Amino acid sequence: MQPLAGAGSERPATLADVAAATGLATSTVSRALSNPGRVNALTRERIELAARELNYIPNAQARALTSGRTRAIAVLVSDVTNPFYFGIIRGTQQQLKAAGYTQILVDTEESDELEDGMLHKLRRSFDGAILAASRLTDRRLTALAAEVPLVAINRQTRGVPSVFIDTPNGIEQAMGHLVSLGHTDIAYVSGPETSWPNEGRWRAMVKAAQRYDIEVRRLGPFAPRQYAGAAAADAILHAGVTACVAFNDLLAIGMLARFRERGVDVPGDVSIVGCDDIFGADFCNPPLTTLTAPIEQAGRTAVSMLLTHLDGARVGVRQTATLPTHLTVRDSTGPAPSSPPQKGRA
Amino acid sequence: MQPLAGAGSERPATLADVAAATGLATSTVSRALSNPGRVNALTRERIELAARELNYIPNAQARALTSGRTRAIAVLVSDVTNPFYFGIIRGTQQQLKAAGYTQILVDTEESDELEDGMLHKLRRSFDGAILAASRLTDRRLTALAAEVPLVAINRQTRGVPSVFIDTPNGIEQAMGHLVSLGHTDIAYVSGPETSWPNEGRWRAMVKAAQRYDIEVRRLGPFAPRQYAGAAAADAILHAGVTACVAFNDLLAIGMLARFRERGVDVPGDVSIVGCDDIFGADFCNPPLTTLTAPIEQAGRTAVSMLLTHLDGARVGVRQTATLPTHLTVRDSTGPAPSSPPQKGRA
DNA sequence: TTGAAAGCGCTAACAT
DNA sequence: ATGTTAGCGCTTTCAA
């Protein structure tokens, strides 16, 4: 617990108050507090004591004004209610707090204009930003990166440091899993076209299809939300495939509900694989086979990269960190219908 | 899209630049931009034009330094990964953005010390704070409320404006529902003892039990997390009750998993009611009967109250807003075991 | 209606 | 090692 508001002093103490109390100059006090070591050990102790007694708390605004650094980092997500970001936010929060930074959360609501505007207008209010799902064009992103230090998650653009969650690689594993189960006609349930990872996931499907010599098709695009699952499920049924990989778990969970509603059995009639392994993927019905992503880790890594960047060290800083995903098989995937247990499929 | 960084000017434009460009004094420019109406309409237009051309963006730090207002609001949650807060955060975000405020998200990790420290140390970095789940003592909360404008959610303490989600009332409805289903021995699965709403929920159960003249008991406390559901489920089984109301959905969902694991049928063997209706409550297995809370609304209301407070109007400001909840019946509740369909129970 | 001038609290040269 | 002195960009009296 903090001491109850500094004994009698209503106006918060300033550097000048501490200086007056110790008989030193404000500059000395400033140094002692933010640059210990450049000041006599003894006087520093006197200063620290006085500061504590006066319940002195540096004014972040004033400090930011002169130093140009706010010790705040913005984290931009495209939709705060998407559970995928909870993990990111948790990860960034942990790491930022450990480094003494404040987290400013911004919801860009899937809008590139809002994202751009926020970054531009608030760029002097934070020392850097983490873009958890940028919807910006490469051009704007590059321009912005010149204005404010940036780290993007799941978005690779030349000149912008990033953390990449390797879901495409996971998708190849998932395809192998589905093929081994006898599926030969698989669909990709596409997310928004402005989503960068969406393309990579589709390309991974095509690549895997070639390797296994099977059919894949692309359905959508669909909003990366639960409600869009209904339309996606209907599209799957209409397409007549036996399995699909959905852009993300949110969509997959929405599909599950629709299939249930329509009396379609999962995985009996159709198998579903999601992406991310968000909250809920383990307890939905049936539990979802998905590509588990190290989400919190991604947030932590992004912050580390950003802070390293801020602390000058531009040398030897990795520009892209790649994080692996793995296939987590649950109950939403099973043998292809009318395909008895396979024995020695070429 | 923003204009690409102000034509050639590397250093961001300041008020002085706009003043120079228009041949006016900085004070006039300042007024024109933040206090239009106190300046000649024509000169104001000239100023606004110049400001736009120079791509002038006010420096929030400098502004905060003189005005003492940061136009930032802190939102403190006890655990960012708890889906209950997603809704709160979404609600606050919407409302804050609409009012031109920035949201600072702080995760207090269920720690009163962290909560206290953050509020105290950062109190000059924001104009007010919303406590989504304060773990502070009444004493500290009151002390802090004197330092910085506060609005608490689900926490009533004299002198601190608050938004109250009336889950206790919902619990009485839930009890009615369970009683009508033939349950006569019901347990409350308690949340953390430091949680303020936890007590109110238990009291509501006792009250309802008296009304219906049945037994209730209290189990726990348990952490308000999914993992704690296993222990809670076991406790329920050991207690031998036929139904329970859990502190929150997270716990209830965790219990569902454990019951499944132990081969206990829900609602055949035991009925479960959750609280909040968080993300996942509708698609878990079985879908959870729960008390639907207007979570986003709570966030929005909290912000409105806070901003009203900030804008001076201390007169006639409601100190507590109460938001109703309602019972959403899904599949996790059913008739009490060995109790045939009731006919005309008093 | 507009301008001049004095800070807000702090940092960072530059001096001592 | 410490003190002096300018500001940072803006708001805000107080005068004109």
XYZ file of C-alpha atoms (C1' of nucleotides) in Angstrom:
724
model
C 0.000 0.000 0.000
C 1.088 3.561 -0.709
C 1.502 6.035 2.078
C -1.687 7.988 2.359
C -1.371 11.188 0.363
C 1.807 12.976 1.404
C 1.407 14.311 4.922
C -0.665 17.437 4.558
C 0.748 18.512 1.186
C -2.137 18.869 -1.198
C -0.246 19.873 -4.324
C 1.891 16.957 -5.476
C 5.580 17.462 -4.838
C 7.783 18.516 -7.746
C 11.460 18.251 -8.407
C 11.829 21.786 -7.118
C 10.315 20.764 -3.801
C 12.820 17.983 -3.437
C 15.602 20.360 -4.421
C 14.474 22.882 -1.843
C 14.210 20.229 0.824
C 17.774 19.076 0.217
C 19.292 22.431 -0.612
C 20.470 21.141 -3.991
C 19.771 22.255 -7.527
C 16.894 20.723 -9.451
C 19.310 19.437 -12.063
C 21.186 17.474 -9.432
C 17.990 16.013 -8.132
C 16.913 15.158 -11.655
C 20.186 13.376 -12.329
C 20.128 11.519 -9.048
C 16.691 10.208 -9.785
C 16.973 9.314 -13.438
C 20.697 8.931 -13.886
C 22.072 7.564 -10.636
C 25.811 7.051 -10.841
C 26.398 10.495 -12.228
C 25.979 11.811 -8.746
C 27.683 11.400 -5.395
C 26.430 8.298 -3.597
C 25.782 10.211 -0.426
C 23.871 13.098 -1.920
C 21.889 10.607 -3.921
C 20.767 8.941 -0.738
C 19.774 12.262 0.745
C 17.784 12.984 -2.360
C 16.079 9.638 -2.448
C 15.140 9.999 1.166
C 13.679 13.454 0.682
C 11.838 12.330 -2.424
C 10.269 9.475 -0.537
C 9.278 11.672 2.351
C 7.667 14.195 0.071
C 5.966 11.371 -1.777
C 7.510 12.697 -4.939
C 6.299 11.170 -8.196
C 7.826 12.425 -11.408
C 5.380 14.091 -13.755
C 5.320 11.878 -16.817
C 4.017 14.681 -19.017
C 6.759 17.105 -18.175
C 9.332 14.401 -18.566
C 7.931 13.442 -21.938
C 7.912 17.020 -23.060
C 11.623 17.488 -22.592
C 12.874 14.008 -23.264
C 10.538 13.314 -26.124
C 9.884 9.882 -24.688
C 6.617 8.951 -23.086
C 7.389 5.438 -21.886
C 4.096 4.338 -23.355
C 3.571 1.838 -26.133
C 0.437 1.541 -28.209
C -0.988 -1.848 -29.027
C -3.385 -1.801 -31.948
C -5.827 -4.622 -32.431
C -8.493 -4.839 -35.061
C -11.212 -5.976 -32.664
C -10.836 -6.089 -28.895
C -13.527 -8.683 -28.523
C -11.668 -11.227 -30.630
C -10.206 -13.719 -28.162
C -7.133 -14.095 -30.312
C -6.010 -10.698 -29.126
C -6.507 -11.459 -25.467
C -3.376 -13.508 -25.581
C -1.480 -10.851 -27.469
C -2.588 -8.175 -25.064
C -1.687 -10.315 -22.105
C 1.750 -10.936 -23.545
C 2.461 -7.311 -24.340
C 1.109 -6.212 -20.988
C 3.434 -8.499 -19.064
C 6.503 -7.502 -20.957
C 5.711 -3.804 -20.954
C 5.044 -3.694 -17.267
C 8.305 -5.475 -16.600
C 10.105 -2.782 -18.568
C 8.236 0.026 -16.835
C 6.160 0.976 -19.830
C 2.487 1.765 -20.026
C 0.214 0.064 -22.527
C -2.193 2.071 -24.598
C -4.823 -0.130 -26.165
C -6.394 0.928 -29.412
C -9.187 -0.870 -31.216
C -9.066 -0.110 -34.913
C -12.319 -1.879 -35.660
C -10.959 -3.476 -38.817
C -10.615 -0.031 -40.341
C -7.430 1.002 -42.090
C -8.418 4.652 -41.827
C -8.850 4.472 -38.119
C -5.595 2.586 -37.768
C -3.748 5.108 -39.865
C -5.321 8.063 -38.130
C -4.606 6.793 -34.649
C -0.992 6.035 -35.406
C -0.483 9.342 -37.078
C -2.277 11.582 -34.630
C -1.110 9.912 -31.483
C 2.387 9.187 -32.678
C 3.905 11.627 -30.225
C 1.982 10.149 -27.344
C 3.859 6.900 -27.349
C 7.365 5.729 -28.078
C 6.339 2.961 -30.402
C 3.495 0.736 -31.467
C 2.683 -2.882 -31.944
C 0.312 -3.690 -34.752
C -1.423 -6.913 -33.909
C -3.318 -7.096 -37.182
C -2.558 -4.245 -39.480
C -4.989 -3.568 -42.287
C -2.726 -0.944 -43.821
C -1.271 -1.094 -47.293
C 2.446 -1.749 -47.546
C 2.881 1.818 -48.665
C 1.197 3.377 -45.644
C 2.808 0.940 -43.292
C 6.250 1.834 -44.556
C 5.480 5.538 -44.345
C 4.245 5.200 -40.798
C 7.229 3.104 -39.795
C 9.344 6.129 -40.616
C 7.327 8.279 -38.212
C 7.186 5.942 -35.256
C 8.950 2.717 -34.293
C 6.694 -0.189 -35.193
C 6.588 -3.933 -34.800
C 3.956 -5.846 -36.689
C 2.533 -9.195 -35.770
C 1.640 -11.511 -38.631
C 2.452 -8.991 -41.252
C 5.644 -8.903 -43.231
C 6.595 -5.754 -45.057
C 10.107 -4.710 -46.002
C 11.595 -2.408 -43.434
C 9.065 -3.185 -40.728
C 10.239 -5.519 -37.963
C 7.752 -8.267 -37.320
C 6.739 -11.345 -35.436
C 5.417 -14.058 -37.640
C 3.319 -16.915 -36.334
C 3.969 -19.710 -38.751
C 0.436 -20.915 -39.258
C 1.090 -21.776 -42.921
C 3.493 -24.450 -41.826
C 0.864 -25.710 -39.412
C -1.634 -25.830 -42.237
C 0.588 -28.188 -44.130
C 0.577 -30.464 -41.118
C -3.170 -30.184 -40.893
C -3.533 -31.102 -44.540
C -1.369 -34.143 -43.960
C -3.657 -35.089 -41.112
C -6.777 -34.707 -43.215
C -5.303 -36.610 -46.134
C -4.311 -39.454 -43.852
C -7.940 -39.543 -42.786
C -8.996 -40.065 -46.393
C -10.076 -36.564 -47.353
C -9.378 -35.652 -50.965
C -11.539 -32.607 -51.458
C -10.843 -29.876 -48.972
C -11.881 -26.245 -48.752
C -10.264 -23.167 -47.269
C -12.742 -20.926 -45.528
C -11.236 -17.549 -46.246
C -11.013 -14.613 -43.859
C -11.069 -10.955 -44.836
C -9.160 -10.000 -47.936
C -7.446 -7.173 -46.139
C -5.946 -9.675 -43.729
C -2.341 -10.411 -44.522
C -2.122 -13.889 -42.961
C -5.183 -14.932 -44.900
C -3.198 -15.162 -48.129
C -0.368 -17.129 -46.619
C -2.761 -19.658 -45.232
C -4.414 -20.162 -48.569
C -1.062 -20.515 -50.299
C -0.060 -23.153 -47.774
C -3.196 -25.077 -48.654
C -2.447 -24.940 -52.346
C 1.080 -26.067 -51.750
C -0.003 -28.978 -49.606
C -2.685 -29.926 -52.124
C -0.061 -30.191 -54.802
C 2.133 -32.298 -52.634
C -0.699 -34.712 -51.857
C -2.279 -34.367 -55.261
C -5.735 -33.498 -54.039
C -8.322 -30.809 -54.655
C -8.600 -27.606 -52.676
C -10.894 -24.703 -53.170
C -11.355 -21.383 -51.572
C -14.654 -20.200 -50.115
C -15.482 -16.750 -48.915
C -14.264 -14.213 -47.913
C -15.994 -14.196 -44.552
C -15.714 -11.844 -41.604
C -13.448 -13.365 -38.955
C -16.331 -13.615 -36.530
C -18.526 -16.218 -34.998
C -21.662 -15.037 -36.735
C -20.075 -15.425 -40.147
C -19.736 -19.124 -39.422
C -23.330 -19.726 -40.447
C -22.765 -18.536 -43.983
C -19.462 -20.341 -44.131
C -21.013 -23.612 -43.015
C -23.714 -23.320 -45.636
C -21.094 -22.631 -48.265
C -19.207 -25.748 -47.225
C -22.315 -27.860 -47.515
C -23.069 -26.438 -50.905
C -19.544 -27.059 -52.101
C -19.802 -30.657 -51.043
C -16.311 -31.009 -49.629
C -15.618 -33.429 -46.790
C -13.240 -31.236 -44.858
C -12.140 -27.669 -44.429
C -9.608 -25.441 -42.791
C -11.026 -22.186 -41.502
C -9.184 -18.870 -41.401
C -9.551 -18.794 -37.643
C -11.177 -20.508 -34.699
C -13.841 -17.873 -34.292
C -15.182 -18.691 -37.717
C -14.785 -22.419 -37.122
C -16.731 -22.236 -33.879
C -19.485 -20.372 -35.641
C -19.561 -23.089 -38.280
C -19.883 -25.761 -35.634
C -23.034 -24.129 -34.339
C -24.548 -23.930 -37.795
C -23.758 -27.533 -38.617
C -25.408 -28.630 -35.417
C -28.436 -26.554 -36.305
C -28.639 -28.178 -39.703
C -28.136 -31.671 -38.362
C -24.759 -32.101 -39.994
C -22.450 -34.291 -37.988
C -18.924 -33.138 -37.206
C -16.692 -34.971 -37.870
C -18.975 -37.675 -39.273
C -20.139 -35.663 -42.265
C -17.513 -32.977 -42.375
C -14.213 -32.318 -40.638
C -13.109 -28.878 -39.524
C -9.738 -27.482 -38.625
C -9.404 -24.032 -37.116
C -6.445 -21.719 -36.651
C -5.022 -20.172 -33.444
C -6.416 -22.304 -30.625
C -8.207 -19.474 -28.909
C -10.173 -19.554 -25.680
C -13.111 -21.828 -26.330
C -11.519 -24.076 -28.932
C -11.083 -26.755 -26.300
C -14.589 -26.737 -24.896
C -16.815 -26.126 -27.892
C -18.853 -28.997 -29.217
C -17.124 -30.943 -30.578
C -13.778 -29.645 -29.365
C -11.936 -28.118 -32.256
C -8.912 -29.531 -34.015
C -6.776 -26.474 -34.571
C -3.355 -24.994 -35.162
C -2.115 -23.910 -31.778
C -0.351 -20.582 -31.947
C 1.969 -19.214 -29.243
C -0.113 -16.098 -28.901
C 1.135 -14.637 -25.634
C 4.631 -15.374 -26.736
C 4.038 -13.385 -29.887
C 3.016 -10.403 -27.794
C 6.043 -10.746 -25.577
C 8.411 -11.107 -28.477
C 6.951 -8.103 -30.238
C 7.526 -5.945 -27.183
C 11.081 -7.163 -26.790
C 11.854 -6.328 -30.367
C 10.323 -2.924 -30.059
C 12.111 -2.006 -26.863
C 15.423 -3.231 -28.197
C 14.814 -1.008 -31.151
C 14.036 1.967 -28.961
C 17.149 1.517 -26.916
C 19.195 2.394 -29.896
C 20.780 -0.927 -30.666
C 19.951 -0.941 -34.334
C 22.792 -3.269 -34.954
C 22.209 -6.955 -35.157
C 18.528 -6.692 -34.421
C 16.610 -9.445 -36.050
C 13.960 -7.973 -38.279
C 11.621 -10.935 -38.191
C 10.984 -13.488 -35.506
C 9.187 -16.634 -36.590
C 7.164 -18.573 -34.055
C 6.094 -22.146 -34.790
C 2.575 -23.502 -34.488
C 1.523 -27.065 -34.001
C -1.485 -29.136 -34.869
C -3.694 -29.923 -31.916
C -6.028 -32.736 -32.841
C -9.346 -32.755 -31.030
C -12.708 -34.116 -32.113
C -13.734 -31.968 -35.038
C -11.688 -33.994 -37.491
C -12.267 -37.627 -38.422
C -12.255 -40.040 -41.365
C -13.788 -38.892 -44.629
C -17.384 -40.068 -45.007
C -17.959 -43.273 -46.972
C -14.312 -43.945 -46.682
C -13.799 -47.003 -44.506
C -10.631 -47.070 -42.431
C -7.885 -46.665 -44.959
C -5.338 -49.397 -45.363
C -2.125 -48.632 -47.139
C -3.194 -45.640 -49.172
C -0.396 -44.792 -51.632
C -5.513 8.215 -45.258
C -3.327 10.956 -43.843
C -1.298 13.148 -46.124
C 2.166 11.710 -46.312
C 4.339 13.425 -43.745
C 4.003 17.172 -44.151
C 5.622 18.198 -47.436
C 9.308 18.189 -46.702
C 9.042 19.334 -43.085
C 10.784 16.751 -40.962
C 10.198 18.289 -37.551
C 6.489 18.171 -36.697
C 4.847 21.563 -36.852
C 4.219 23.398 -33.598
C 1.860 26.127 -32.607
C 4.658 28.610 -33.217
C 4.957 27.412 -36.801
C 1.291 28.030 -37.394
C 1.596 31.408 -35.735
C 4.518 32.324 -37.949
C 2.702 31.159 -41.047
C -0.292 33.339 -40.269
C 1.555 36.249 -38.738
C -0.449 35.922 -35.532
C 0.583 35.307 -31.956
C 0.764 31.776 -30.595
C -1.823 32.648 -28.016
C -4.298 33.548 -30.717
C -3.614 30.352 -32.562
C -3.992 28.387 -29.375
C -7.355 29.960 -28.680
C -8.577 29.498 -32.208
C -7.789 25.810 -32.065
C -8.990 24.912 -28.611
C -11.441 27.670 -27.860
C -13.064 28.628 -31.149
C -15.605 31.355 -30.652
C -13.241 33.451 -28.622
C -11.599 34.456 -31.853
C -12.626 36.262 -35.013
C -14.324 33.890 -37.413
C -12.133 34.976 -40.287
C -8.810 34.701 -38.527
C -9.913 31.365 -37.217
C -10.378 30.109 -40.725
C -6.968 31.368 -41.732
C -5.497 29.576 -38.767
C -7.300 26.351 -39.426
C -6.175 26.419 -43.011
C -2.562 27.012 -42.109
C -2.704 24.332 -39.436
C -3.989 21.832 -41.937
C -1.390 22.733 -44.509
C 1.398 22.381 -42.015
C -0.099 19.098 -40.865
C -0.155 20.506 -37.383
C -0.973 18.075 -34.604
C -1.086 19.417 -31.054
C 1.449 17.901 -28.731
C -0.571 16.063 -26.135
C 2.254 16.126 -23.606
C 2.724 19.859 -23.720
C -0.979 20.375 -23.563
C -1.259 18.095 -20.570
C 1.576 19.856 -18.840
C -0.164 23.207 -18.817
C -3.762 22.158 -18.666
C -3.269 19.339 -16.235
C -5.550 17.169 -18.324
C -4.261 14.291 -20.392
C -7.438 13.200 -22.126
C -6.577 9.648 -21.218
C -8.569 7.316 -19.007
C -7.203 4.228 -17.341
C -9.205 1.034 -17.310
C -8.085 -1.424 -14.685
C -9.014 -5.061 -14.972
C -7.912 -7.858 -12.707
C -7.055 -10.233 -15.538
C -7.008 -9.270 -19.197
C -7.527 -12.827 -20.326
C -10.859 -13.121 -18.547
C -13.511 -12.863 -21.269
C -15.772 -10.972 -18.924
C -13.528 -7.963 -19.348
C -13.524 -8.116 -23.118
C -16.976 -6.708 -23.093
C -16.096 -4.059 -20.553
C -13.049 -3.026 -22.511
C -15.021 -2.927 -25.714
C -17.644 -0.743 -24.094
C -15.177 1.677 -22.568
C -13.187 1.813 -25.776
C -16.205 2.787 -27.846
C -17.324 5.489 -25.516
C -13.874 6.888 -24.904
C -13.043 7.080 -28.558
C -16.311 8.870 -29.219
C -15.351 11.459 -26.642
C -11.838 11.826 -27.979
C -10.156 10.107 -25.080
C -7.408 7.534 -25.099
C -7.724 4.284 -23.202
C -4.909 3.059 -21.029
C -5.344 -0.576 -20.170
C -3.885 -1.880 -16.954
C -3.918 -5.479 -15.800
C -3.729 -5.656 -12.040
C -3.370 -9.424 -11.957
C -5.765 -9.773 -9.039
C -3.308 -7.872 -6.864
C -4.481 -5.047 -4.650
C -0.935 -3.760 -4.312
C -0.459 -3.521 -8.028
C -3.822 -1.859 -8.403
C -3.054 0.632 -5.697
C 0.427 1.337 -6.993
C -0.680 1.848 -10.555
C -3.452 4.216 -9.622
C -1.232 6.171 -7.331
C 1.858 6.413 -9.486
C 0.140 7.014 -12.746
C -2.581 9.228 -11.391
C -1.225 12.271 -13.185
C -1.035 10.416 -16.469
C -4.759 10.115 -16.864
C -7.793 12.175 -16.023
C -9.680 9.391 -14.360
C -9.936 5.647 -14.007
C -12.441 2.881 -14.286
C -12.012 -0.009 -11.923
C -13.547 -3.036 -13.521
C -12.932 -5.300 -10.550
C -11.290 -3.540 -7.696
C -9.610 -5.637 -5.055
C -8.935 -2.644 -2.856
C -10.220 -2.196 0.644
C -12.921 0.404 1.140
C -10.397 2.535 2.942
C -7.869 2.599 0.121
C -10.543 2.994 -2.488
C -11.916 6.038 -0.739
C -8.453 7.511 -0.334
C -7.660 6.980 -3.984
C -10.977 8.441 -5.061
C -9.826 11.680 -3.488
C -6.682 11.689 -5.626
C -8.208 10.823 -8.964
C -11.748 10.627 -10.350
C -12.896 7.045 -10.218
C -15.828 4.941 -11.315
C -16.049 1.387 -10.087
C -17.877 -1.443 -11.747
C -19.528 -3.981 -9.469
C -18.215 -2.411 -6.364
C -20.154 -0.151 -4.098
C -18.319 2.019 -1.638
C -19.567 5.252 -0.175
C -18.324 8.230 -2.115
C -17.228 6.266 -5.146
C -19.532 6.443 -8.166
C -20.270 3.020 -9.544
C -22.009 0.857 -12.069
C -23.679 -2.129 -10.549
C -24.678 -5.143 -12.576
C -27.567 -6.613 -10.692
C -26.597 -10.238 -10.770
C -28.037 -10.872 -7.297
C -31.478 -10.173 -8.656
C -30.755 -12.547 -11.515
C -29.711 -15.175 -9.031
C -33.096 -15.020 -7.400
C -34.642 -15.689 -10.786
C -32.234 -18.551 -11.333
C -33.176 -20.034 -7.989
C -36.827 -19.833 -8.944
C -35.992 -21.663 -12.120
C -34.116 -24.407 -10.300
C -36.827 -24.797 -7.670
C -39.463 -25.110 -10.357
C -37.364 -27.904 -11.767
C -37.574 -29.714 -8.448
C -34.209 -28.889 -6.935
C -34.222 -28.506 -3.177
C -30.572 -28.708 -2.310
C -28.460 -26.173 -4.145
C -24.891 -24.992 -3.773
C -23.152 -21.718 -4.456
C -19.727 -22.170 -5.953
C -17.901 -19.234 -4.457
C -15.388 -16.977 -6.201
C -12.466 -15.207 -4.555
C -13.097 -13.705 -1.155
C -11.575 -10.418 -2.237
C -14.234 -10.105 -4.899
C -16.957 -7.725 -3.904
C -19.772 -9.168 -6.071
C -19.080 -12.601 -4.679
C -20.721 -11.724 -1.382
C -23.786 -10.208 -2.963
C -24.350 -13.292 -5.026
C -24.174 -15.535 -2.027
C -26.538 -13.329 -0.059
C -29.001 -13.479 -2.945
C -28.870 -17.255 -2.777
C -29.575 -17.275 0.923
C -32.447 -14.894 0.477
C -33.980 -16.974 -2.299
C -33.494 -20.151 -0.290
C -35.480 -18.670 2.548
C -38.236 -17.635 0.224
C -38.505 -21.108 -1.270
C -37.684 -22.841 1.974
C -34.869 -24.967 0.606
C -31.268 -25.725 1.464
C -28.277 -23.832 0.120
C -24.654 -24.187 0.939
C -21.507 -22.452 -0.006
C -18.514 -24.209 -1.520
C -15.088 -22.785 -2.126
C -13.636 -20.198 -2.496
C -12.284 -20.963 -5.935
C -10.223 -18.888 -8.332
C -12.480 -17.338 -10.975
C -10.770 -19.377 -13.672
C -11.492 -22.284 -15.889
C -8.911 -24.530 -14.282
C -10.499 -24.106 -10.883
C -13.627 -25.713 -12.267
C -12.178 -29.177 -11.733
C -11.892 -28.735 -8.001
C -15.270 -27.057 -7.876
C -16.932 -29.911 -9.760
C -15.427 -32.432 -7.406
C -16.642 -30.442 -4.442
C -20.153 -30.408 -5.878
C -20.120 -34.137 -6.307
C -18.895 -34.630 -2.790
C -21.537 -32.306 -1.412
C -24.209 -34.305 -3.164
C -26.348 -31.377 -4.265
C -28.408 -31.592 -7.435
C -27.778 -28.091 -8.671
C -25.444 -25.158 -8.289
C -24.914 -21.573 -9.189
C -21.310 -20.698 -9.973
C -19.644 -17.370 -9.238
C -18.983 -16.904 -12.929
C -19.144 -18.609 -16.292
C -15.444 -19.258 -16.433
C -15.702 -21.441 -13.383
C -18.899 -23.039 -14.654
C -17.310 -23.916 -17.976
C -14.400 -25.474 -16.175
C -16.832 -27.519 -14.131
C -18.572 -28.744 -17.253
C -15.303 -30.174 -18.516
C -14.622 -31.956 -15.255
C -18.105 -33.444 -15.070
C -17.720 -34.786 -18.569
C -14.397 -36.267 -17.587
C -15.966 -37.977 -14.605
C -18.950 -39.210 -16.572
C -21.421 -37.026 -14.705
C -24.310 -35.960 -16.872
C -25.296 -32.292 -17.047
C -28.126 -31.594 -16.533
C -29.182 -35.218 -15.923
C -27.183 -35.645 -12.742
C -26.515 -32.064 -11.849
C -27.673 -28.677 -13.082
C -25.370 -25.685 -13.396
C -26.070 -21.984 -13.655
C -23.290 -19.551 -14.446
C -23.034 -15.795 -14.155
C -22.261 -13.184 -16.828
C -22.909 -14.935 -20.137
C -19.415 -14.521 -21.438
C -18.019 -15.535 -24.803
C -18.253 -19.306 -24.901
C -21.260 -19.736 -22.650
C -23.436 -20.339 -25.691
C -21.269 -22.917 -27.408
C -19.802 -24.954 -24.581
C -21.121 -28.438 -24.034
C -23.832 -28.369 -22.922
C -24.565 -24.705 -23.525
C -24.671 -22.920 -20.215
C -27.723 -21.568 -18.479
C -26.520 -18.276 -17.120
C -27.310 -14.783 -15.922
C -26.805 -12.545 -18.891
C -25.123 -9.326 -17.923
C -25.049 -6.187 -20.070
C -21.289 -6.117 -20.009
C -20.509 -3.677 -22.793
C -23.214 -1.438 -21.526
C -21.567 -1.422 -18.126
C -18.348 -0.221 -19.724
C -20.142 2.471 -21.644
C -22.088 3.662 -18.650
C -18.980 3.788 -16.509
C -17.263 6.013 -19.038
C -20.251 8.306 -19.310
C -20.387 8.731 -15.572
C -16.692 9.418 -15.390
C -16.688 11.975 -18.166
C -19.707 13.749 -16.755
C -17.847 13.926 -13.525
C -14.774 15.361 -15.190
C -16.735 18.009 -16.960
C -17.467 19.623 -13.690
C -21.149 18.930 -13.332
C -21.004 17.514 -9.856
C -24.594 18.401 -9.336
C -27.295 15.878 -9.899
C -24.908 13.192 -10.989
C -26.215 9.800 -10.135
C -23.712 8.049 -7.941
C -24.746 4.535 -8.819
C -26.190 3.121 -11.991
C -27.831 -0.272 -11.703
C -27.997 -2.502 -14.740
C -30.377 -5.464 -14.809
C -29.412 -9.017 -15.711
C -31.671 -11.727 -16.980
C -31.736 -15.478 -16.840
C -30.813 -17.138 -20.094
C -31.857 -20.751 -19.963
C -29.797 -23.131 -22.052
C -29.102 -26.815 -21.596
C -27.067 -27.020 -18.428
C -30.154 -26.942 -16.221
C -32.880 -29.552 -16.072
C -35.164 -31.411 -13.675
C -33.714 -32.636 -10.424
C -32.733 -36.301 -10.602
C -35.363 -38.793 -9.352
C -37.917 -36.039 -9.348
C -40.639 -36.727 -11.909
C -42.176 -33.706 -13.641
C -43.665 -31.614 -10.877
C -47.352 -30.943 -10.864
C -48.769 -28.117 -8.824
C -45.970 -27.680 -6.358
C -46.947 -24.995 -3.821
C -10.345 40.510 -30.587
C -5.482 39.943 -30.248
C -0.664 40.129 -28.267
C 3.034 39.759 -24.693
C 4.811 37.235 -21.237
C 4.965 34.028 -17.632
C 5.107 29.679 -16.466
C 3.693 24.060 -16.199
C 7.781 20.264 -14.355
C 11.405 18.457 -16.203
C 15.930 17.553 -18.906
C 20.219 18.739 -20.937
C 23.805 21.495 -22.394
C 27.171 24.252 -20.564
C 29.714 26.179 -16.655
C 31.889 25.858 -12.465
C 30.148 16.409 -8.723
C 27.019 20.121 -8.752
C 24.877 24.478 -10.269
C 23.062 27.770 -13.967
C 20.447 28.428 -17.644
C 17.683 27.515 -21.450
C 14.174 25.721 -23.312
C 10.315 21.508 -24.689
C 5.045 23.164 -26.765
C 1.353 24.739 -24.930
C -2.198 27.503 -22.033
C -3.406 31.430 -19.675
C -3.504 35.577 -17.185
C -3.064 40.312 -18.106
C -2.673 44.303 -21.224
C -3.531 46.665 -25.232
